[in-house]
Coordinates of N, CA and C in Angstrom, one line a residue:
M1 N 110.9 98.1 94.4 CA 109.4 97.7 95.3 C 109.7 99.2 96.0
S2 N 108.1 98.8 95.6 CA 107.4 100.2 96.7 C 107.5 100.7 98.1
A3 N 107.2 102.0 98.6 CA 108.2 102.9 99.1 C 106.3 101.1 100.8
G4 N 105.3 101.9 100.2 CA 104.7 100.4 101.2 C 105.7 99.5 101.6
V5 N 105.6 98.8 100.2 CA 106.4 97.5 100.4 C 107.1 97.2 101.4
A6 N 108.3 98.4 100.9 CA 109.6 99.1 102.5 C 109.0 98.4 103.2
E7 N 107.9 99.9 103.6 CA 108.0 100.0 105.2 C 107.0 99.1 105.8
L8 N 106.1 98.2 105.2 CA 106.1 96.7 105.6 C 107.4 95.3 105.7
E9 N 108.1 95.6 104.5 CA 108.9 94.0 105.0 C 110.6 94.9 106.3
A10 N 110.2 96.8 107.0 CA 110.9 97.2 107.5 C 110.3 96.7 109.0
Q11 N 108.8 96.6 109.3 CA 107.8 96.4 110.0 C 108.7 94.6 110.5
L12 N 107.8 93.6 109.3 CA 108.5 92.5 109.6 C 109.5 92.0 110.3
A13 N 110.8 92.6 109.1 CA 112.4 92.1 110.0 C 112.8 92.7 111.4
T14 N 111.8 94.2 112.3 CA 111.8 94.1 113.9 C 110.7 93.4 114.3
A15 N 109.5 92.1 113.8 CA 108.3 91.6 114.6 C 108.6 90.3 115.2
T16 N 108.1 90.2 116.8 CA 108.2 89.5 116.9 C 107.5 89.5 117.5
G17 N 107.5 87.6 118.8 CA 106.0 88.0 119.2 C 105.1 88.4 119.1
P18 N 103.8 88.1 119.6 CA 102.1 88.3 118.6 C 102.4 89.4 117.7
E19 N 103.7 90.6 117.6 CA 103.4 91.8 116.3 C 103.4 90.8 115.3
R20 N 105.0 89.3 114.9 CA 105.1 88.4 113.7 C 103.7 88.7 112.7
P21 N 102.6 87.7 113.3 CA 102.0 87.0 112.3 C 100.3 88.6 112.1
R22 N 101.2 88.9 112.5 CA 100.1 90.3 112.3 C 100.8 90.8 111.2
A23 N 102.6 91.2 111.6 CA 103.5 92.2 110.6 C 103.3 91.3 108.8
L24 N 102.8 90.5 109.4 CA 103.2 88.9 107.6 C 102.0 89.0 106.9
A25 N 100.9 89.0 107.8 CA 99.6 89.5 107.2 C 99.3 90.9 106.7
R26 N 100.0 91.4 107.2 CA 99.9 93.1 106.6 C 100.8 92.8 104.8
L27 N 101.6 92.1 104.9 CA 102.4 92.1 104.0 C 102.1 91.5 102.8
A28 N 101.2 90.1 103.4 CA 100.5 89.6 102.6 C 99.6 90.5 101.8
W29 N 98.8 90.9 102.8 CA 97.7 91.7 102.0 C 97.4 92.8 100.9
Y30 N 98.8 93.5 101.3 CA 99.6 94.2 100.2 C 100.2 93.3 98.9
L31 N 100.2 92.3 100.1 CA 100.8 91.9 97.8 C 100.6 90.7 97.2
R32 N 99.1 91.1 97.9 CA 98.3 90.4 97.2 C 97.3 89.9 95.6
R33 N 97.9 91.0 94.8 CA 97.9 91.1 93.8 C 99.0 91.3 93.1
S34 N 99.9 91.9 93.4 CA 101.4 92.1 92.3 C 102.4 91.1 92.9
D35 N 102.3 90.4 94.3 CA 103.2 88.8 94.1 C 102.0 88.0 95.2
P36 N 101.1 87.5 93.8 CA 100.0 86.3 95.1 C 100.6 85.1 95.3
E37 N 101.9 84.5 94.7 CA 102.4 83.4 94.6 C 103.7 84.5 96.5
R38 N 103.6 84.7 96.5 CA 104.4 85.3 98.1 C 103.6 85.7 98.7
A39 N 102.9 86.2 98.6 CA 101.7 86.3 99.3 C 100.8 85.4 100.2
I40 N 101.2 84.5 99.6 CA 100.2 83.0 100.2 C 101.1 82.3 101.1
L41 N 102.8 82.8 100.7 CA 103.5 81.7 101.2 C 103.5 82.6 102.8
L42 N 103.9 83.9 102.0 CA 103.5 85.0 103.4 C 102.2 84.9 104.6
A43 N 100.9 85.0 104.1 CA 99.5 84.2 104.4 C 99.4 83.1 105.0
E44 N 100.7 82.1 104.7 CA 100.3 80.3 105.6 C 101.5 80.8 106.8
E45 N 102.6 81.5 107.0 CA 104.0 81.7 107.7 C 102.5 81.8 109.0
A46 N 101.4 83.2 108.3 CA 100.9 84.1 109.5 C 99.8 83.3 109.6
T47 N 99.7 82.1 109.4 CA 98.3 81.2 109.9 C 99.2 80.4 110.6
S48 N 100.2 79.9 109.6 CA 101.0 78.7 110.8 C 100.7 79.5 112.6
L49 N 100.9 81.3 112.8 CA 101.8 81.2 114.0 C 99.7 81.9 115.0
T50 N 98.7 81.6 113.9 CA 97.5 82.4 114.7 C 96.9 81.4 115.0
S51 N 97.6 80.5 115.2 CA 95.9 79.6 115.8 C 94.9 80.5 117.3
D52 N 95.0 80.8 117.4 CA 94.8 81.1 118.9 C 94.1 83.2 118.8
D53 N 93.9 83.5 117.8 CA 93.6 84.6 116.9 C 92.9 84.3 116.1
P54 N 91.5 84.4 116.9 CA 91.6 84.0 115.0 C 90.1 85.4 113.5
T55 N 90.9 86.5 114.2 CA 90.9 87.9 113.8 C 92.0 88.1 112.5
T56 N 93.3 87.6 112.7 CA 94.7 87.7 111.8 C 94.0 86.3 110.8
R57 N 94.2 85.1 111.6 CA 93.5 84.2 110.8 C 92.8 84.2 109.8
A58 N 90.9 85.5 110.0 CA 90.5 85.0 109.4 C 91.5 86.1 107.7
W59 N 92.4 87.2 108.5 CA 92.7 88.5 107.3 C 93.6 87.4 106.2
T60 N 94.5 86.3 106.6 CA 95.5 85.3 106.1 C 94.9 84.5 104.9
Q61 N 93.2 84.3 106.1 CA 92.4 83.0 105.0 C 92.2 83.8 103.9
A62 N 91.8 85.0 104.1 CA 91.2 85.9 103.0 C 92.3 86.0 102.1
T63 N 93.4 86.6 103.0 CA 94.3 87.1 101.4 C 94.1 85.5 99.9
T64 N 94.6 84.5 101.3 CA 95.6 83.3 100.5 C 94.2 83.5 99.6
A65 N 93.5 83.4 100.0 CA 91.8 83.2 98.9 C 92.7 83.5 98.1
L66 N 92.0 85.5 98.3 CA 92.3 86.4 97.0 C 93.5 86.1 95.7
A67 N 95.0 85.6 96.8 CA 95.4 85.2 95.7 C 95.3 84.0 95.0
H68 N 95.5 82.7 95.7 CA 94.6 82.3 95.0 C 94.1 81.9 93.3
R69 N 92.6 83.4 93.9 CA 91.5 83.5 92.8 C 92.3 84.4 91.6
R70 N 93.7 85.3 92.3 CA 94.3 86.2 91.2 C 95.0 85.1 90.1
M71 N 95.1 83.9 90.6 CA 96.2 82.7 90.5 C 94.8 82.3 88.7
G72 N 94.2 82.0 88.3 CA 93.0 81.7 88.2 C 92.7 80.3 89.7
R73 N 93.4 80.2 89.9 CA 92.7 79.0 90.7 C 91.4 78.4 92.1
T74 N 91.0 78.5 91.6 CA 89.3 78.9 91.8 C 89.3 78.1 92.8
Q75 N 89.6 77.0 93.3 CA 89.5 75.3 94.5 C 89.9 76.0 95.9
Q76 N 90.7 76.1 94.9 CA 91.6 76.4 96.3 C 91.1 78.0 96.9
A77 N 90.8 79.0 96.6 CA 90.6 79.9 96.7 C 88.9 79.5 97.9
E78 N 88.2 78.5 96.9 CA 87.3 78.0 98.0 C 87.5 78.1 99.2
V79 N 88.2 76.8 99.1 CA 89.0 76.4 100.7 C 89.1 77.1 101.8
C80 N 90.3 77.9 101.2 CA 90.3 79.0 102.2 C 89.6 80.4 102.1
A81 N 88.6 80.6 102.0 CA 87.1 81.7 102.0 C 87.3 81.6 103.2
Q82 N 86.3 79.9 102.5 CA 85.8 79.1 103.5 C 85.5 78.9 104.7
A83 N 87.0 79.0 104.9 CA 87.6 79.0 106.5 C 88.0 80.2 106.5
A84 N 88.4 81.5 105.8 CA 88.4 82.6 105.8 C 86.4 83.2 106.6
V85 N 85.4 83.0 106.1 CA 84.5 83.1 106.8 C 84.5 82.4 108.0
D86 N 84.9 80.8 108.2 CA 84.9 80.2 109.5 C 84.8 81.3 111.2
S87 N 86.6 81.1 110.3 CA 87.4 81.7 111.1 C 86.4 83.0 111.6
A88 N 85.9 84.6 110.8 CA 85.4 85.4 111.6 C 84.2 85.5 112.1
S89 N 83.5 84.4 111.8 CA 82.3 83.7 112.5 C 83.6 84.3 114.0
E90 N 84.4 83.5 114.6 CA 84.7 83.8 116.1 C 85.8 85.1 115.5
A91 N 85.9 85.4 115.4 CA 86.7 86.5 115.9 C 85.7 87.6 115.9
E92 N 86.0 88.5 116.8 CA 84.9 90.2 117.0 C 85.0 91.2 116.3
D93 N 85.5 90.8 115.0 CA 85.7 92.3 114.6 C 84.8 92.1 113.0
A94 N 84.5 93.5 112.7 CA 83.5 93.5 111.9 C 83.5 93.4 110.1
D95 N 85.0 94.3 110.4 CA 85.6 94.4 109.6 C 85.7 93.5 108.2
I96 N 86.8 91.7 109.6 CA 86.9 90.9 108.8 C 85.6 90.3 108.0
W97 N 84.6 90.7 108.7 CA 83.6 89.1 108.5 C 83.4 90.4 107.2
A98 N 83.0 91.6 107.3 CA 82.9 92.0 106.1 C 83.5 91.1 104.5
V99 N 85.3 91.2 104.7 CA 86.2 90.6 103.8 C 86.2 89.4 103.5
A100 N 85.5 88.3 104.3 CA 85.6 87.3 104.3 C 84.4 86.6 103.6
H101 N 83.3 87.7 104.4 CA 82.4 86.4 103.8 C 82.4 87.4 101.4
R102 N 82.9 88.8 101.2 CA 83.1 89.9 100.0 C 83.7 88.5 99.7
T103 N 84.6 88.0 99.9 CA 85.8 87.4 98.9 C 85.5 85.8 98.7
L104 N 84.3 85.1 99.7 CA 83.9 83.9 99.7 C 83.4 83.9 98.7
A105 N 82.1 85.5 98.3 CA 81.1 85.4 97.1 C 81.4 86.1 96.0
G106 N 83.1 86.4 96.3 CA 84.1 86.9 94.8 C 84.1 85.8 94.5
V107 N 84.5 84.4 95.2 CA 85.2 83.0 94.5 C 84.5 82.4 94.2
R108 N 82.6 82.3 94.8 CA 81.7 81.5 94.1 C 81.3 82.6 92.3
A109 N 81.4 83.2 92.7 CA 81.1 84.8 91.4 C 81.4 84.0 90.6
R110 N 83.0 84.3 90.2 CA 83.9 83.7 89.4 C 83.7 82.5 88.9
Q111 N 82.2 81.8 89.7 CA 82.5 80.1 89.2 C 81.7 80.1 88.9
G112 N 80.9 81.3 88.4 CA 79.2 81.4 88.4 C 78.4 80.7 88.4
R113 N 78.4 80.6 90.4 CA 78.0 80.5 91.1 C 76.7 82.2 92.3
W114 N 76.5 83.0 90.8 CA 75.9 84.0 90.8 C 74.8 84.5 91.8
A115 N 73.5 83.1 92.4 CA 73.1 83.2 93.2 C 73.5 82.7 94.1
D116 N 74.4 82.5 94.7 CA 75.5 82.1 95.9 C 75.9 83.1 96.3
A117 N 76.4 84.1 95.5 CA 76.4 85.1 95.7 C 76.1 85.8 96.4
R118 N 75.1 86.8 95.6 CA 74.1 87.2 96.2 C 73.0 86.8 97.7
D119 N 73.5 85.6 98.0 CA 72.0 85.5 99.2 C 74.0 85.2 100.1
L120 N 74.6 84.7 99.9 CA 75.8 84.9 101.6 C 75.8 86.5 101.1
L121 N 76.4 87.8 100.4 CA 76.3 88.8 100.5 C 75.2 90.1 100.9
T122 N 73.5 89.5 101.1 CA 72.6 89.3 101.5 C 73.1 89.0 103.1
Q123 N 73.1 87.8 103.3 CA 73.6 87.8 104.6 C 74.7 88.1 105.7
C124 N 75.3 88.1 105.3 CA 76.7 90.0 105.2 C 76.0 91.0 105.2
L125 N 75.1 91.2 104.5 CA 74.5 92.6 104.9 C 73.6 92.9 106.9
E126 N 72.9 92.1 106.2 CA 71.8 91.2 107.3 C 72.2 91.5 108.6
S127 N 73.5 90.3 108.6 CA 74.1 90.4 110.1 C 74.3 91.4 110.9
R128 N 75.0 91.1 112.3 CA 74.7 92.3 113.3 C 76.1 92.6 112.6
A129 N 77.1 91.7 112.4 CA 78.5 92.0 112.5 C 78.4 92.4 110.7
G130 N 77.7 92.8 109.8 CA 77.7 93.8 108.6 C 77.2 95.0 108.9
R131 N 76.0 94.4 110.0 CA 75.9 96.2 109.5 C 76.5 96.7 110.6
A132 N 77.8 96.7 111.3 CA 78.8 97.0 111.8 C 80.1 97.7 111.0
A133 N 80.2 96.8 109.9 CA 81.3 97.0 109.1 C 81.4 98.6 108.8
A134 N 82.8 99.5 108.7 CA 83.2 100.1 108.0 C 81.9 100.8 106.5
P135 N 81.6 101.9 106.7 CA 81.6 101.8 104.6 C 81.6 101.6 104.3
M136 N 83.6 101.8 104.1 CA 84.0 101.1 102.8 C 83.9 100.0 102.8
Y137 N 83.5 99.4 103.6 CA 83.3 97.7 103.4 C 82.1 97.3 103.4
R138 N 81.1 98.3 103.2 CA 79.2 98.3 103.6 C 79.3 98.3 101.9
A139 N 80.2 99.0 101.1 CA 79.5 100.6 100.3 C 80.1 98.4 99.5
W140 N 80.9 98.4 99.3 CA 81.8 97.3 98.6 C 80.5 96.4 98.8
L141 N 80.7 95.3 99.9 CA 79.4 94.4 99.7 C 77.9 95.1 99.0
L142 N 77.8 96.1 99.1 CA 77.0 96.6 98.3 C 76.6 97.1 96.5
D143 N 77.9 96.9 96.7 CA 78.2 97.2 94.5 C 78.5 95.7 94.2
D144 N 79.3 94.6 95.2 CA 79.0 93.2 94.5 C 77.6 93.1 94.9
L145 N 76.4 93.5 95.6 CA 75.8 92.7 95.2 C 75.0 93.4 94.1
A146 N 75.2 94.5 93.9 CA 74.1 94.9 92.9 C 74.3 93.9 92.0
V147 N 76.0 93.2 91.4 CA 76.6 92.9 90.2 C 75.6 92.1 90.1
A148 N 75.6 91.1 91.5 CA 75.2 89.5 91.5 C 73.7 90.4 90.8
H149 N 72.9 90.6 91.7 CA 71.4 91.0 91.2 C 71.4 91.4 89.5
F150 N 72.4 91.9 88.8 CA 72.6 92.3 87.3 C 72.4 90.6 86.3
R151 N 73.3 90.4 87.4 CA 74.6 89.1 86.6 C 72.5 88.0 86.5
L152 N 71.9 88.5 87.5 CA 70.7 87.4 87.5 C 69.9 87.8 86.9
G153 N 69.8 88.9 86.1 CA 68.3 90.0 85.9 C 67.9 90.5 86.1
E154 N 68.3 90.4 87.8 CA 67.1 91.6 88.6 C 67.5 92.6 89.1
P155 N 67.3 93.7 87.8 CA 68.1 95.1 87.6 C 67.7 95.8 88.3
E156 N 66.3 95.8 88.7 CA 65.4 97.4 90.0 C 66.3 97.2 91.4
A157 N 67.0 95.3 91.8 CA 67.2 94.9 92.8 C 68.4 95.5 92.7
G158 N 69.3 95.3 91.3 CA 70.5 95.7 91.2 C 70.5 97.0 91.4
R159 N 69.7 98.4 90.8 CA 70.0 99.4 90.6 C 70.2 99.9 92.2
T160 N 68.7 99.1 93.4 CA 69.0 99.7 94.3 C 69.7 99.5 95.4
C161 N 70.5 98.6 95.1 CA 72.0 97.8 95.7 C 73.3 99.1 95.4
A162 N 73.6 99.6 94.3 CA 74.5 100.2 94.1 C 74.0 102.1 94.1
A163 N 72.6 101.9 94.7 CA 72.6 103.5 95.2 C 72.6 103.8 96.1
Q164 N 72.4 102.5 97.0 CA 73.1 101.9 98.7 C 74.6 101.9 99.1
S165 N 75.1 101.3 97.2 CA 76.3 101.3 97.5 C 77.3 102.9 97.6
L166 N 76.4 103.7 97.0 CA 77.4 105.0 97.0 C 76.7 106.1 98.6
E167 N 75.9 106.3 98.4 CA 75.5 106.2 99.5 C 76.5 105.8 101.2
A168 N 76.7 104.2 100.5 CA 77.7 103.7 102.4 C 78.8 104.3 101.9
A169 N 79.6 105.2 100.9 CA 81.2 105.5 101.4 C 80.9 106.4 101.3

C-alpha cells in the first residue's frame, strides 16, 4: 500500500458526518486507476451519502465514470459521466465543472464520437465555470480539445489548442 493510500485510509477511518463522503471520494479518486473496482464501491458509498452536496456527488460520479472507463465499460462510464455533468451544473465549483465535462468528453472520444467530444470540451471552456477553472484543468481541457481537433482532421485548430494548453499550464 502506498503512503498516499495509507494516509487516505487513515482519514477515512476517522471521518464522520459530512466529512465521511468527502473522505470516501478522495480515496476513490486516488484509486480510480490502480484499483477501479474498489474505487467504484467507495464512490458509490460516497454518492449515497451526498444527496445534498452536488460538488462531492459530482466528484464521486466522475470517479465512477473514470473507473468504469478504465475497465472498458463505456456504457456505464457514459451514464456516470453524464450524471457528473448534471451534478456539476448544480455545484458552485469550477474545477468539478471542468473535470465532469472532461470525463464525459473522454468517454465520447473512447466511443469514437470525436465531434461530440470536441463540442463538449468547447462548450465547457467557453462557459463561465470553464473559464474560472484552475489553470491545470483548463490546460487538460485544451489538450484534450487539441486531440479531438487532430482526430477530426482539423490540424490548425488542434495546434492552436495545443499552444493554448501550454500557456495555461
